[in-house]
Amino acid sequence: MNQDWEDRVAALWSRFDDYGEGEGAGARFRADVDALVAELPEGSPLGPFEQACAWDSTGHSDRAVPLYREALARGLSEVSPYKARRTKIQLASSLRNIGQAEEGVKLLETELDAPSDELDDPVRFFLALCLSSLGRDREALSLALGTLAPHLVRYQRSAAYYAQVLVKPEEQPGA
């Protein structure tokens, strides 16, 4: 789509909090998203992506999941690799919310090997949530702490080490 459309979508999302709370506010926001989506060419993967985001952001992960899948199936990766990666992160989170965290883990584990970008930390954050939902709390904590470690002003090496030994305690001195 053109930059004008992208700018209007971004402007709509920047006003999300102005819609307020409740299902009525969510319905109004989703209607405004739908109006923008109606401008897209038939079959555009951007439509289901934006609609999934709107359903997800208004508390309906169950309605978002099939739309995220549709966006990917329509070729979102070719149109916008960045939005495709966002879709995978958001789909995994929604899957976790509807009790399908294992599928979310599988989806995000493949993203750990994707080319690095600004979404690396969100991938790890939501993977940690999915792991925790599956009772794999030590692994989740290790991932979260390992993600945080490079952002620390000091203690980066120690933090990375301790994050690693949470899942591999045999590597801890004295173990």
PDB file of C-alpha atoms in Angstrom:
ATOM      1  CA  MET A   1       0.000   0.000   0.000  1.00  0.00           C
ATOM      2  CA  ASN A   2       1.096   3.598  -0.267  1.00  0.00           C
ATOM      3  CA  GLN A   3       2.714   5.718   2.398  1.00  0.00           C
ATOM      4  CA  ASP A   4      -0.425   7.833   2.898  1.00  0.00           C
ATOM      5  CA  TRP A   5      -2.376   4.719   3.899  1.00  0.00           C
ATOM      6  CA  GLU A   6       0.428   3.564   6.212  1.00  0.00           C
ATOM      7  CA  ASP A   7       0.536   7.040   7.804  1.00  0.00           C
ATOM      8  CA  ARG A   8      -3.225   6.986   8.416  1.00  0.00           C
ATOM      9  CA  VAL A   9      -2.976   3.529   9.990  1.00  0.00           C
ATOM     10  CA  ALA A  10      -0.144   4.731  12.233  1.00  0.00           C
ATOM     11  CA  ALA A  11      -2.169   7.817  13.179  1.00  0.00           C
ATOM     12  CA  LEU A  12      -5.164   5.648  14.081  1.00  0.00           C
ATOM     13  CA  TRP A  13      -3.023   3.435  16.304  1.00  0.00           C
ATOM     14  CA  SER A  14      -1.479   6.497  17.963  1.00  0.00           C
ATOM     15  CA  ARG A  15      -5.023   7.468  19.041  1.00  0.00           C
ATOM     16  CA  PHE A  16      -5.901   4.000  20.370  1.00  0.00           C
ATOM     17  CA  ASP A  17      -6.011   5.102  24.024  1.00  0.00           C
ATOM     18  CA  ASP A  18      -8.345   7.971  23.109  1.00  0.00           C
ATOM     19  CA  TYR A  19     -11.088   5.432  22.349  1.00  0.00           C
ATOM     20  CA  GLY A  20     -11.378   4.623  26.036  1.00  0.00           C
ATOM     21  CA  GLU A  21     -12.235   1.326  27.686  1.00  0.00           C
ATOM     22  CA  GLY A  22     -14.972  -1.206  27.165  1.00  0.00           C
ATOM     23  CA  GLU A  23     -16.426  -3.214  24.323  1.00  0.00           C
ATOM     24  CA  GLY A  24     -18.122  -0.169  22.771  1.00  0.00           C
ATOM     25  CA  ALA A  25     -14.783   1.607  22.510  1.00  0.00           C
ATOM     26  CA  GLY A  26     -13.189  -1.525  21.073  1.00  0.00           C
ATOM     27  CA  ALA A  27     -15.971  -1.881  18.513  1.00  0.00           C
ATOM     28  CA  ARG A  28     -15.516   1.744  17.403  1.00  0.00           C
ATOM     29  CA  PHE A  29     -11.772   1.263  17.040  1.00  0.00           C
ATOM     30  CA  ARG A  30     -12.205  -1.967  15.074  1.00  0.00           C
ATOM     31  CA  ALA A  31     -14.719  -0.238  12.789  1.00  0.00           C
ATOM     32  CA  ASP A  32     -12.180   2.491  12.060  1.00  0.00           C
ATOM     33  CA  VAL A  33      -9.563  -0.164  11.273  1.00  0.00           C
ATOM     34  CA  ASP A  34     -12.061  -1.943   9.019  1.00  0.00           C
ATOM     35  CA  ALA A  35     -12.687   1.319   7.134  1.00  0.00           C
ATOM     36  CA  LEU A  36      -8.982   1.634   6.375  1.00  0.00           C
ATOM     37  CA  VAL A  37      -8.724  -2.046   5.447  1.00  0.00           C
ATOM     38  CA  ALA A  38     -11.589  -1.580   2.982  1.00  0.00           C
ATOM     39  CA  GLU A  39      -9.285   0.676   0.958  1.00  0.00           C
ATOM     40  CA  LEU A  40      -6.804  -2.142   0.349  1.00  0.00           C
ATOM     41  CA  PRO A  41      -6.712  -4.220  -2.809  1.00  0.00           C
ATOM     42  CA  GLU A  42      -8.499  -7.566  -2.626  1.00  0.00           C
ATOM     43  CA  GLY A  43      -6.302 -10.243  -1.058  1.00  0.00           C
ATOM     44  CA  SER A  44      -3.834  -7.862   0.595  1.00  0.00           C
ATOM     45  CA  PRO A  45      -2.201  -9.457   3.641  1.00  0.00           C
ATOM     46  CA  LEU A  46      -2.163  -6.042   5.339  1.00  0.00           C
ATOM     47  CA  GLY A  47      -5.929  -6.216   5.906  1.00  0.00           C
ATOM     48  CA  PRO A  48      -6.057  -9.293   8.112  1.00  0.00           C
ATOM     49  CA  PHE A  49      -2.867  -8.140   9.852  1.00  0.00           C
ATOM     50  CA  GLU A  50      -4.408  -4.808  10.911  1.00  0.00           C
ATOM     51  CA  GLN A  51      -7.721  -6.449  11.802  1.00  0.00           C
ATOM     52  CA  ALA A  52      -5.942  -9.083  13.912  1.00  0.00           C
ATOM     53  CA  CYS A  53      -4.041  -6.355  15.735  1.00  0.00           C
ATOM     54  CA  ALA A  54      -7.305  -4.526  16.406  1.00  0.00           C
ATOM     55  CA  TRP A  55      -9.075  -7.604  17.747  1.00  0.00           C
ATOM     56  CA  ASP A  56      -6.034  -8.515  19.830  1.00  0.00           C
ATOM     57  CA  SER A  57      -5.629  -5.030  21.271  1.00  0.00           C
ATOM     58  CA  THR A  58      -9.283  -4.916  22.262  1.00  0.00           C
ATOM     59  CA  GLY A  59      -9.113  -8.149  24.225  1.00  0.00           C
ATOM     60  CA  HIS A  60     -10.148 -10.763  21.667  1.00  0.00           C
ATOM     61  CA  SER A  61      -7.163 -13.026  21.105  1.00  0.00           C
ATOM     62  CA  ASP A  62      -9.495 -15.774  19.896  1.00  0.00           C
ATOM     63  CA  ARG A  63     -10.693 -13.563  17.021  1.00  0.00           C
ATOM     64  CA  ALA A  64      -7.156 -12.384  16.241  1.00  0.00           C
ATOM     65  CA  VAL A  65      -5.558 -15.828  15.774  1.00  0.00           C
ATOM     66  CA  PRO A  66      -7.259 -16.756  12.483  1.00  0.00           C
ATOM     67  CA  LEU A  67      -6.601 -13.283  11.084  1.00  0.00           C
ATOM     68  CA  TYR A  68      -2.898 -13.442  11.941  1.00  0.00           C
ATOM     69  CA  ARG A  69      -2.735 -16.826  10.216  1.00  0.00           C
ATOM     70  CA  GLU A  70      -4.539 -15.419   7.182  1.00  0.00           C
ATOM     71  CA  ALA A  71      -2.114 -12.487   6.916  1.00  0.00           C
ATOM     72  CA  LEU A  72       0.831 -14.886   6.891  1.00  0.00           C
ATOM     73  CA  ALA A  73      -0.885 -17.221   4.421  1.00  0.00           C
ATOM     74  CA  ARG A  74      -1.550 -14.303   2.069  1.00  0.00           C
ATOM     75  CA  GLY A  75       2.170 -13.524   1.907  1.00  0.00           C
ATOM     76  CA  LEU A  76       2.747 -10.844   4.520  1.00  0.00           C
ATOM     77  CA  SER A  77       6.415 -11.889   4.638  1.00  0.00           C
ATOM     78  CA  GLU A  78       6.859 -10.739   1.033  1.00  0.00           C
ATOM     79  CA  VAL A  79       4.977  -7.452   1.557  1.00  0.00           C
ATOM     80  CA  SER A  80       6.575  -6.562   4.900  1.00  0.00           C
ATOM     81  CA  PRO A  81       9.064  -8.894   6.611  1.00  0.00           C
ATOM     82  CA  TYR A  82       8.928  -6.607   9.655  1.00  0.00           C
ATOM     83  CA  LYS A  83       5.137  -6.871   9.977  1.00  0.00           C
ATOM     84  CA  ALA A  84       5.374 -10.613   9.372  1.00  0.00           C
ATOM     85  CA  ARG A  85       7.721 -10.914  12.339  1.00  0.00           C
ATOM     86  CA  ARG A  86       5.386  -8.775  14.429  1.00  0.00           C
ATOM     87  CA  THR A  87       2.563 -11.077  13.355  1.00  0.00           C
ATOM     88  CA  LYS A  88       4.438 -14.135  14.594  1.00  0.00           C
ATOM     89  CA  ILE A  89       5.125 -12.478  17.952  1.00  0.00           C
ATOM     90  CA  GLN A  90       1.525 -11.353  18.359  1.00  0.00           C
ATOM     91  CA  LEU A  91       0.136 -14.680  17.137  1.00  0.00           C
ATOM     92  CA  ALA A  92       2.261 -16.537  19.689  1.00  0.00           C
ATOM     93  CA  SER A  93       1.012 -14.240  22.445  1.00  0.00           C
ATOM     94  CA  SER A  94      -2.594 -14.734  21.359  1.00  0.00           C
ATOM     95  CA  LEU A  95      -2.110 -18.495  21.185  1.00  0.00           C
ATOM     96  CA  ARG A  96      -0.834 -18.398  24.760  1.00  0.00           C
ATOM     97  CA  ASN A  97      -3.877 -16.377  25.791  1.00  0.00           C
ATOM     98  CA  ILE A  98      -6.233 -19.021  24.386  1.00  0.00           C
ATOM     99  CA  GLY A  99      -4.408 -21.961  25.949  1.00  0.00           C
ATOM    100  CA  GLN A 100      -2.167 -22.959  23.059  1.00  0.00           C
ATOM    101  CA  ALA A 101       1.188 -21.875  24.472  1.00  0.00           C
ATOM    102  CA  GLU A 102       3.020 -24.893  23.017  1.00  0.00           C
ATOM    103  CA  GLU A 103       2.238 -23.686  19.503  1.00  0.00           C
ATOM    104  CA  GLY A 104       3.402 -20.214  20.522  1.00  0.00           C
ATOM    105  CA  VAL A 105       6.720 -21.660  21.701  1.00  0.00           C
ATOM    106  CA  LYS A 106       7.248 -23.461  18.387  1.00  0.00           C
ATOM    107  CA  LEU A 107       6.457 -20.305  16.448  1.00  0.00           C
ATOM    108  CA  LEU A 108       8.822 -18.113  18.448  1.00  0.00           C
ATOM    109  CA  GLU A 109      11.664 -20.613  18.691  1.00  0.00           C
ATOM    110  CA  THR A 110      12.008 -20.379  14.912  1.00  0.00           C
ATOM    111  CA  GLU A 111      12.202 -16.596  15.257  1.00  0.00           C
ATOM    112  CA  LEU A 112      15.278 -16.936  17.493  1.00  0.00           C
ATOM    113  CA  ASP A 113      17.215 -17.830  14.333  1.00  0.00           C
ATOM    114  CA  ALA A 114      15.731 -15.049  12.187  1.00  0.00           C
ATOM    115  CA  PRO A 115      17.927 -12.141  11.090  1.00  0.00           C
ATOM    116  CA  SER A 116      18.438  -9.818  14.035  1.00  0.00           C
ATOM    117  CA  ASP A 117      16.356  -6.654  14.329  1.00  0.00           C
ATOM    118  CA  GLU A 118      14.642  -4.509  16.949  1.00  0.00           C
ATOM    119  CA  LEU A 119      12.099  -7.279  17.540  1.00  0.00           C
ATOM    120  CA  ASP A 120      14.646  -9.736  18.991  1.00  0.00           C
ATOM    121  CA  ASP A 121      13.834  -8.768  22.580  1.00  0.00           C
ATOM    122  CA  PRO A 122      10.045  -8.947  22.086  1.00  0.00           C
ATOM    123  CA  VAL A 123      10.483 -12.419  20.566  1.00  0.00           C
ATOM    124  CA  ARG A 124      12.312 -13.530  23.706  1.00  0.00           C
ATOM    125  CA  PHE A 125       9.862 -11.749  26.028  1.00  0.00           C
ATOM    126  CA  PHE A 126       6.812 -13.477  24.556  1.00  0.00           C
ATOM    127  CA  LEU A 127       8.650 -16.783  24.285  1.00  0.00           C
ATOM    128  CA  ALA A 128       9.379 -16.517  28.013  1.00  0.00           C
ATOM    129  CA  LEU A 129       5.669 -15.951  28.695  1.00  0.00           C
ATOM    130  CA  CYS A 130       4.734 -18.980  26.581  1.00  0.00           C
ATOM    131  CA  LEU A 131       7.323 -21.125  28.364  1.00  0.00           C
ATOM    132  CA  SER A 132       6.040 -20.000  31.752  1.00  0.00           C
ATOM    133  CA  SER A 133       2.478 -20.858  30.734  1.00  0.00           C
ATOM    134  CA  LEU A 134       3.726 -24.385  30.076  1.00  0.00           C
ATOM    135  CA  GLY A 135       5.288 -24.640  33.550  1.00  0.00           C
ATOM    136  CA  ARG A 136       8.802 -24.182  32.199  1.00  0.00           C
ATOM    137  CA  ASP A 137       9.499 -21.295  34.563  1.00  0.00           C
ATOM    138  CA  ARG A 138      13.257 -21.753  34.982  1.00  0.00           C
ATOM    139  CA  GLU A 139      13.703 -21.771  31.216  1.00  0.00           C
ATOM    140  CA  ALA A 140      11.444 -18.718  30.911  1.00  0.00           C
ATOM    141  CA  LEU A 141      13.341 -16.843  33.619  1.00  0.00           C
ATOM    142  CA  SER A 142      16.658 -17.781  32.025  1.00  0.00           C
ATOM    143  CA  LEU A 143      15.483 -16.431  28.691  1.00  0.00           C
ATOM    144  CA  ALA A 144      14.129 -13.220  30.226  1.00  0.00           C
ATOM    145  CA  LEU A 145      17.258 -12.560  32.266  1.00  0.00           C
ATOM    146  CA  GLY A 146      19.512 -13.406  29.334  1.00  0.00           C
ATOM    147  CA  THR A 147      17.571 -10.898  27.239  1.00  0.00           C
ATOM    148  CA  LEU A 148      17.891  -8.237  29.915  1.00  0.00           C
ATOM    149  CA  ALA A 149      21.608  -8.804  30.570  1.00  0.00           C
ATOM    150  CA  PRO A 150      22.987  -6.881  27.545  1.00  0.00           C
ATOM    151  CA  HIS A 151      20.926  -3.834  28.534  1.00  0.00           C
ATOM    152  CA  LEU A 152      22.471  -3.540  31.997  1.00  0.00           C
ATOM    153  CA  VAL A 153      24.953  -0.745  32.528  1.00  0.00           C
ATOM    154  CA  ARG A 154      27.075  -3.042  34.689  1.00  0.00           C
ATOM    155  CA  TYR A 155      27.160  -6.754  35.516  1.00  0.00           C
ATOM    156  CA  GLN A 156      26.402  -7.874  31.952  1.00  0.00           C
ATOM    157  CA  ARG A 157      28.743 -10.860  32.054  1.00  0.00           C
ATOM    158  CA  SER A 158      27.535 -11.994  35.494  1.00  0.00           C
ATOM    159  CA  ALA A 159      23.887 -11.582  34.548  1.00  0.00           C
ATOM    160  CA  ALA A 160      24.345 -13.565  31.328  1.00  0.00           C
ATOM    161  CA  TYR A 161      26.134 -16.321  33.252  1.00  0.00           C
ATOM    162  CA  TYR A 162      23.446 -16.584  35.928  1.00  0.00           C
ATOM    163  CA  ALA A 163      20.737 -16.625  33.275  1.00  0.00           C
ATOM    164  CA  GLN A 164      22.483 -19.558  31.608  1.00  0.00           C
ATOM    165  CA  VAL A 165      22.960 -21.610  34.765  1.00  0.00           C
ATOM    166  CA  LEU A 166      19.242 -21.404  35.560  1.00  0.00           C
ATOM    167  CA  VAL A 167      18.679 -24.011  32.856  1.00  0.00           C
ATOM    168  CA  LYS A 168      22.092 -25.683  33.126  1.00  0.00           C
ATOM    169  CA  PRO A 169      22.798 -25.817  36.876  1.00  0.00           C
ATOM    170  CA  GLU A 170      25.553 -28.381  36.348  1.00  0.00           C
ATOM    171  CA  GLU A 171      27.684 -25.531  34.943  1.00  0.00           C
ATOM    172  CA  GLN A 172      27.514 -23.610  38.230  1.00  0.00           C
ATOM    173  CA  PRO A 173      30.682 -23.763  40.344  1.00  0.00           C
ATOM    174  CA  GLY A 174      30.328 -26.228  43.174  1.00  0.00           C
ATOM    175  CA  ALA A 175      27.463 -28.091  41.506  1.00  0.00           C
TER     176      ALA A 175
END
